[in-house]
Coordinates of C-alpha atoms and ligand atoms in Angstrom, one line a residue:
X1 CA -285.5 -192.3 -129.9
X2 CA -287.4 -189.3 -128.5
X3 CA -291.3 -189.1 -129.7
X4 CA -291.0 -185.0 -130.2
X5 CA -291.3 -183.7 -134.1
X6 CA -288.5 -181.1 -134.2
X7 CA -288.7 -178.4 -137.3
X8 CA -287.0 -175.6 -138.5
X9 CA -285.8 -173.7 -141.5
X10 CA -283.2 -172.1 -142.7
X11 CA -283.1 -169.0 -145.3
X12 CA -280.7 -169.6 -148.1
X13 CA -278.9 -166.3 -147.9
X14 CA -275.1 -167.2 -148.1
X15 CA -272.4 -169.4 -146.3
X16 CA -273.0 -169.4 -142.8
X17 CA -270.3 -168.4 -140.5
X18 CA -268.8 -170.2 -137.6
X19 CA -271.2 -168.3 -135.0
X20 CA -273.7 -170.3 -137.2
X21 CA -272.3 -173.2 -136.8
X22 CA -271.6 -173.5 -133.6
X23 CA -274.7 -171.9 -132.4
X24 CA -277.4 -173.5 -134.4
X25 CA -276.1 -175.8 -137.1
X26 CA -274.1 -178.3 -135.2
X27 CA -276.9 -178.6 -132.4
X28 CA -279.4 -179.2 -135.0
X29 CA -277.3 -181.8 -136.7
X30 CA -277.0 -183.6 -133.3
X31 CA -280.5 -183.2 -132.5
X32 CA -281.3 -185.1 -136.0
X33 CA -280.2 -188.0 -134.5
X34 CA -282.4 -188.5 -132.0
X35 CA -285.4 -187.0 -133.1
X36 CA -287.7 -186.8 -136.5
X37 CA -286.8 -183.8 -137.6
X38 CA -288.4 -181.9 -140.7
X39 CA -285.5 -179.3 -141.8
X40 CA -286.1 -177.2 -144.8
X41 CA -284.6 -174.9 -146.8
X42 CA -287.0 -171.6 -146.7
X43 CA -286.6 -170.6 -150.1
X44 CA -290.2 -168.8 -150.0
X45 CA -289.1 -166.9 -147.0
X46 CA -286.1 -165.9 -148.9
X47 CA -288.1 -164.5 -152.0
X48 CA -288.8 -160.9 -150.3
X49 CA -285.1 -160.0 -150.4
X50 CA -283.4 -162.3 -153.2
X51 CA -285.1 -161.4 -156.8
X52 CA -282.4 -163.6 -158.5
X53 CA -283.9 -167.3 -159.0
X54 CA -280.3 -168.2 -160.0
X55 CA -279.0 -167.1 -156.9
X56 CA -281.8 -168.6 -155.0
X57 CA -280.9 -171.8 -156.4
X58 CA -277.5 -171.6 -155.7
X59 CA -277.8 -170.6 -152.0
X60 CA -280.5 -173.5 -151.6
X61 CA -278.0 -176.1 -153.2
X62 CA -275.6 -174.7 -150.6
X63 CA -277.6 -175.0 -147.3
X64 CA -278.5 -179.0 -148.7
X65 CA -274.9 -179.7 -149.2
X66 CA -273.8 -178.0 -146.1
X67 CA -276.0 -180.1 -144.0
X68 CA -275.5 -183.2 -145.3
X69 CA -272.2 -182.8 -145.4
X70 CA -271.9 -181.8 -141.3
X71 CA -273.3 -185.1 -141.0
X72 CA -277.3 -184.5 -140.8
X73 CA -278.9 -187.9 -140.3
X74 CA -281.0 -188.4 -143.1
X75 CA -282.7 -191.4 -141.9
X76 CA -284.4 -189.0 -139.0
X77 CA -283.9 -186.0 -141.0
X78 CA -286.5 -184.7 -143.7
X79 CA -284.6 -182.6 -145.6
X80 CA -286.4 -180.2 -148.5
X81 CA -287.2 -177.4 -150.0
X82 CA -289.7 -175.4 -148.8
X83 CA -291.4 -174.4 -152.0
X84 CA -291.9 -178.3 -153.4
X85 CA -295.0 -178.6 -150.9
X86 CA -297.6 -176.3 -152.2
X87 CA -299.6 -176.8 -149.2
X88 CA -297.7 -174.4 -146.8
X89 CA -298.7 -171.9 -149.5
X90 CA -302.2 -172.8 -149.4
X91 CA -302.4 -172.9 -145.6
X92 CA -300.8 -169.4 -145.3
X93 CA -303.5 -167.9 -147.4
X94 CA -305.9 -169.9 -145.1
X95 CA -304.1 -168.7 -141.9
X96 CA -304.5 -164.9 -143.0
X97 CA -308.2 -164.8 -142.1
X98 CA -307.6 -165.8 -138.4
X99 CA -304.8 -163.7 -138.0
X100 CA -305.3 -160.1 -136.7
X101 CA -303.6 -157.5 -138.8
X102 CA -302.4 -155.6 -135.5
X103 CA -300.3 -159.1 -134.6
X104 CA -298.4 -158.2 -137.7
X105 CA -297.9 -154.8 -137.0
X106 CA -296.2 -155.9 -134.1
X107 CA -293.4 -157.8 -135.8
X108 CA -289.8 -156.8 -134.8
X109 CA -288.9 -157.3 -138.2
X110 CA -291.1 -155.1 -139.8
X111 CA -290.8 -152.0 -136.9
X112 CA -287.1 -152.7 -137.6
X113 CA -287.8 -151.8 -141.3
X114 CA -290.3 -149.1 -140.4
X115 CA -287.9 -147.4 -138.0
X116 CA -285.1 -147.4 -140.3
X117 CA -287.4 -146.0 -143.2
X118 CA -288.2 -143.2 -140.5
X119 CA -284.9 -142.6 -139.5
X120 CA -283.8 -141.8 -143.3
X121 CA -286.9 -139.6 -143.1
X122 CA -288.6 -141.8 -146.2
X123 CA -292.2 -143.2 -145.9
X124 CA -292.4 -145.8 -143.1
X125 CA -293.1 -148.4 -145.6
X126 CA -290.8 -147.7 -148.1
X127 CA -289.4 -150.8 -149.4
X128 CA -291.5 -153.1 -147.2
X129 CA -293.2 -155.7 -149.5
X130 CA -295.9 -158.2 -148.7
X131 CA -293.8 -160.9 -148.1
X132 CA -291.9 -158.9 -145.3
X133 CA -295.5 -157.9 -144.0
X134 CA -296.8 -161.4 -144.0
X135 CA -293.6 -163.1 -143.0
X136 CA -294.5 -164.4 -139.5
X137 CA -297.8 -166.3 -141.2
X138 CA -295.9 -167.9 -143.8
X139 CA -293.3 -169.1 -141.1
X140 CA -296.6 -170.2 -138.9
X141 CA -297.8 -172.3 -141.9
X142 CA -294.8 -174.3 -141.8
X143 CA -294.6 -174.9 -138.4
X144 CA -298.3 -175.9 -138.1
X145 CA -298.2 -178.0 -141.1
X146 CA -295.8 -180.4 -140.0
X147 CA -297.3 -180.8 -136.6
X148 CA -294.2 -179.6 -134.9
X149 CA -293.4 -180.2 -131.0
X150 CA -290.3 -178.4 -130.8
X151 CA -288.8 -175.4 -133.3
X152 CA -285.2 -174.6 -132.5
X153 CA -284.4 -171.2 -133.5
X154 CA -282.2 -167.9 -132.5
X155 CA -283.3 -165.6 -130.2
X156 CA -284.1 -163.3 -133.0
X157 CA -287.2 -165.6 -134.3
X158 CA -288.4 -166.2 -131.0
X159 CA -291.5 -163.9 -131.6
X160 CA -292.0 -165.4 -134.8
X161 CA -292.6 -169.2 -132.8
X162 CA -294.9 -166.9 -130.3
X163 CA -297.0 -166.1 -132.9
X164 CA -297.4 -169.3 -134.3
X165 CA -298.7 -170.3 -131.2
X166 CA -301.3 -167.3 -131.2
X167 CA -302.4 -167.7 -134.3
X168 CA -302.7 -171.7 -134.1
X169 CA -304.8 -170.6 -130.6
X170 CA -307.2 -168.2 -133.0
X171 CA -307.5 -171.0 -135.1
X172 CA -308.6 -173.8 -132.5
X173 CA -310.9 -171.4 -130.6
X174 CA -312.8 -170.5 -133.9
X175 CA -312.7 -174.2 -135.7
X176 CA -312.1 -176.6 -133.1
X177 CA -308.6 -178.2 -132.0
X178 CA -306.9 -178.6 -135.7
X179 CA -303.2 -177.8 -134.4
X180 CA -300.8 -178.9 -132.0
X181 CA -299.1 -175.8 -130.0
X182 CA -295.4 -175.7 -130.9
X183 CA -292.5 -174.9 -128.7
X184 CA -289.7 -172.7 -129.0
X185 CA -286.4 -173.9 -128.1
X186 CA -283.9 -170.9 -127.9
X187 CA -280.3 -172.1 -129.0
X188 CA -279.2 -173.1 -125.7
X189 CA -276.5 -170.9 -124.8
X190 CA -273.0 -172.5 -126.6
X191 CA -272.1 -168.7 -125.8
X192 CA -271.9 -166.2 -128.1
X193 CA -268.7 -166.9 -130.4
X194 CA -266.7 -163.9 -130.9
X195 CA -265.7 -162.1 -134.6
X196 CA -262.4 -160.7 -135.9
X197 CA -262.9 -157.8 -134.1
X198 CA -264.2 -159.4 -130.6
X199 CA -267.7 -158.7 -130.8
X200 CA -270.3 -160.9 -131.6
X201 CA -269.3 -162.7 -134.6
X202 CA -272.0 -161.7 -137.1
X203 CA -272.8 -160.6 -140.9
X204 CA -273.9 -157.4 -139.9
X205 CA -270.9 -156.6 -138.6
X206 CA -268.5 -157.6 -141.4
X207 CA -266.3 -159.6 -138.8
X208 CA -267.4 -163.4 -139.6
X209 CA -265.1 -166.6 -140.6
X210 CA -267.4 -168.6 -143.4
X211 CA -268.0 -172.6 -142.2
X212 CA -266.5 -173.7 -145.2
X213 CA -263.8 -172.1 -147.4
X214 CA -260.0 -172.7 -148.9
X215 CA -257.5 -173.4 -146.0
X216 CA -255.9 -170.5 -147.1
X217 CA -258.6 -167.9 -146.8
X218 CA -259.2 -169.7 -143.8
X219 CA -255.8 -168.7 -142.4
X220 CA -255.8 -165.0 -143.8
X221 CA -259.1 -164.6 -141.7
X222 CA -257.3 -166.1 -138.2
X223 CA -254.4 -164.3 -138.9
X224 CA -256.4 -161.1 -138.9
X225 CA -258.0 -161.6 -135.3
X226 CA -257.7 -158.4 -133.1
X227 CA -255.6 -159.2 -129.8
X228 CA -254.6 -156.6 -127.1
X229 CA -250.9 -155.8 -127.3
X230 CA -249.4 -158.4 -125.0
X231 CA -245.6 -159.8 -125.9
X232 CA -244.9 -163.5 -126.5
X233 CA -243.5 -163.6 -122.9
X234 CA -246.0 -162.6 -120.9
X235 CA -249.0 -164.5 -119.6
X236 CA -252.5 -164.0 -121.3
X237 CA -256.1 -164.0 -120.3
X238 CA -257.8 -167.0 -122.0
X239 CA -261.4 -166.0 -121.3
X240 CA -261.2 -162.4 -123.2
X241 CA -259.2 -164.2 -126.2
X242 CA -260.9 -164.2 -129.1
X243 CA -258.3 -167.1 -130.0
X244 CA -259.1 -169.4 -127.1
X245 CA -263.1 -168.7 -127.3
X246 CA -262.8 -170.0 -130.9
X247 CA -260.5 -172.8 -130.0
X248 CA -262.6 -173.9 -127.3
X249 CA -265.5 -175.0 -129.8
X250 CA -263.5 -177.3 -131.8
X251 CA -260.7 -179.0 -130.0
X252 CA -261.1 -181.9 -127.0
X253 CA -260.9 -181.4 -123.3
X254 CA -257.2 -182.0 -123.0
X255 CA -256.2 -179.6 -125.7
X256 CA -258.4 -177.0 -124.4
X257 CA -256.8 -177.3 -121.3
X258 CA -253.4 -177.2 -122.7
X259 CA -253.9 -174.4 -124.7
X260 CA -255.6 -172.3 -121.5
X261 CA -252.0 -173.4 -119.6
X262 CA -249.9 -171.7 -122.7
X263 CA -251.9 -168.6 -122.5
X264 CA -251.4 -168.4 -118.5
X265 CA -248.0 -169.1 -118.4
X266 CA -246.7 -167.0 -120.9
X267 CA -243.9 -167.8 -123.7
X268 CA -246.5 -168.0 -126.3
X269 CA -247.0 -165.0 -128.8
X270 CA -250.4 -164.5 -130.6
X271 CA -249.1 -165.2 -133.9
X272 CA -248.5 -169.1 -132.3
X273 CA -251.8 -169.2 -130.8
X274 CA -253.2 -168.3 -134.4
X275 CA -251.3 -171.1 -135.9
X276 CA -252.7 -173.5 -133.6
X277 CA -256.4 -172.2 -133.9
X278 CA -256.1 -172.4 -137.5
X279 CA -254.6 -175.9 -137.8
X280 CA -257.3 -177.5 -135.4
X281 CA -260.1 -175.6 -137.3
X282 CA -259.0 -176.8 -140.6
X283 CA -258.5 -180.4 -139.2
X284 CA -261.8 -180.3 -137.8
X285 CA -263.9 -178.7 -141.2
X286 CA -261.4 -180.4 -143.4
X287 CA -263.7 -183.6 -144.5
X288 CA -267.0 -181.9 -144.2
X289 CA -265.6 -179.0 -146.5
X290 CA -264.6 -182.1 -149.1
X291 CA -267.9 -183.5 -148.7
X292 CA -269.3 -180.2 -149.4
X293 CA -267.4 -179.5 -152.5
X294 CA -268.3 -182.5 -154.1
X295 CA -271.8 -182.3 -153.3
X296 CA -271.8 -178.8 -154.8
X297 CA -270.1 -180.5 -158.0
X298 CA -272.6 -182.9 -157.9
X299 CA -276.1 -181.2 -157.9
X300 CA -278.0 -184.3 -159.0
X301 CA -277.3 -186.3 -155.8
X302 CA -278.7 -182.7 -153.9
X303 CA -281.8 -182.6 -156.1
X304 CA -282.5 -186.8 -155.2
X305 CA -282.1 -186.1 -151.4
X306 CA -284.3 -183.0 -151.4
X307 CA -287.0 -184.3 -153.6
X308 CA -287.1 -187.7 -151.3
X309 CA -287.4 -185.5 -148.4
X310 CA -290.1 -183.5 -150.2
X311 CA -292.1 -186.8 -150.7
X312 CA -291.7 -187.9 -147.2
X313 CA -292.7 -184.0 -145.7
X314 CA -295.9 -184.3 -148.1
X315 CA -297.3 -186.9 -146.4
X316 CA -297.6 -184.9 -143.2
X317 CA -298.4 -181.9 -145.0
X318 CA -301.4 -183.2 -146.9
X319 CA -302.8 -184.9 -143.6
X320 CA -302.9 -181.5 -141.9
X321 CA -303.8 -179.6 -144.9
X322 CA -306.9 -182.0 -145.5
X323 CA -307.7 -181.2 -141.7
X324 CA -307.7 -177.6 -142.1
X325 CA -310.1 -177.9 -145.4
X326 CA -312.3 -179.9 -143.7
X327 CA -312.5 -177.5 -140.7
X328 CA -312.9 -174.1 -142.9
X329 CA -314.6 -175.5 -146.1
X330 CA -316.2 -178.5 -144.8
Ligands
ADP401 P1 -276.0 -163.3 -137.9 O1 -276.1 -162.3 -136.6 O2 -274.6 -163.3 -138.5 O3 -277.1 -162.4 -139.0 P2 -278.1 -164.7 -137.9 O4 -278.9 -163.9 -136.9 O5 -278.6 -165.3 -139.1 O6 -276.7 -164.9 -137.7 O7 -278.2 -166.1 -137.1 C1 -278.2 -167.8 -137.1 C2 -278.4 -168.6 -136.1 O8 -277.0 -168.8 -135.7 C3 -279.0 -167.9 -135.1 O9 -279.9 -169.1 -134.5 C4 -278.4 -167.9 -133.7 O10 -278.3 -168.4 -132.6 C5 -276.7 -168.7 -134.2 N1 -275.5 -167.7 -134.0 C6 -275.5 -166.8 -134.8 N2 -274.5 -165.6 -134.5 C7 -273.4 -166.3 -133.3 C8 -272.8 -166.4 -132.6 N3 -271.8 -165.1 -132.7 N4 -272.4 -166.9 -131.6 C9 -273.2 -168.1 -131.4 N5 -274.2 -168.3 -132.3 C10 -274.3 -167.6 -133.2
LIG402 N1 -287.6 -167.2 -140.2 C1 -286.4 -168.3 -140.2 C2 -285.0 -167.5 -140.5 O1 -285.1 -166.3 -140.9 C3 -286.3 -169.2 -141.4 C4 -287.4 -169.9 -141.0 C5 -288.7 -170.0 -142.1 C6 -288.0 -171.1 -139.8 N2 -289.6 -170.9 -141.4 C7 -289.6 -171.4 -140.5 C8 -287.6 -171.3 -138.6 C9 -290.1 -172.3 -139.7 C10 -288.3 -171.9 -137.9 C11 -289.5 -172.6 -138.3 O2 -284.0 -167.6 -139.7

């Protein structure tokens, strides 16, 4: 066991894809075996885009079910809903008062929204709510409330963790040492997982394979992977093949070596390679998918897990919040 506290939040905005699984979820589940891990479903962060409570609730269950089904170690991992810990909203309000407005102006996500508006000839703040504008402050509150040492995030979230360090620094300078400095850990390069069209698998490119879906849907997706036009007899390059690149993340080393050989030797068509890939992914994900389906049909069980997580998270949250209150309000 490491003594570092790991913390991360996952926004409940729909079923993750295989790229998210390999690049983010799988390493997180592995980390939960060796570290005390706070893992919350960031429903408050989703509120700036999701305005339907029933949808948000369903997506929250989906993320919880998925993490449990993937084998999150619930002894070390404290899995909870962000909104169940009211201290996070209070801390966020307090942190606003040491956060320069200019820092928020520099946030990538806010700047991207402004650029998009400008390109469309709209007012730069059109459609920007304060949830989006102050998003990094709430995220800072998440990180500081649980005394996190390590915050594993995707590259797009690195700036937010740097802001958390900046804001912790402003606070500590003003009120004396109150917060630990968190470190961002950017997903160790598992390599970019390619999508159906060979570009990075991403929901923005509409080229994804969902982590959990029915076998026949998985098969249909895999059969749609774009390949070059090499004939079955011709030797093929595994290193530029989306099929092989995906296979590598699901198969055992001897299986990977065997498929590599088949690519190089020629004699195997892409259709057959896709079948091998489908069977591998389908079998690796069969047990977690069944557990996911079972949990989604038993949301009471998920509520129990999340309530239990919230009770454990609250212990740390109350401690930190008391420290902040004392520092700011005496
Ligand atoms: P998307 O590009 O679909 O919007 P996100 O940006 O929400 O995905 O990604 C969330 C996490 O999943 C990130 O931490 C990132 O590291 C990981 N991830 C996403 N797509 C891939 C990919 N194609 N290959 C590897 N990791 C990925
Ligand atoms: N903003 C993160 C995302 O969009 C989710 C998140 C919320 C988070 N709070 C966090 C991640 C705290 C790490 C730490 O993916």
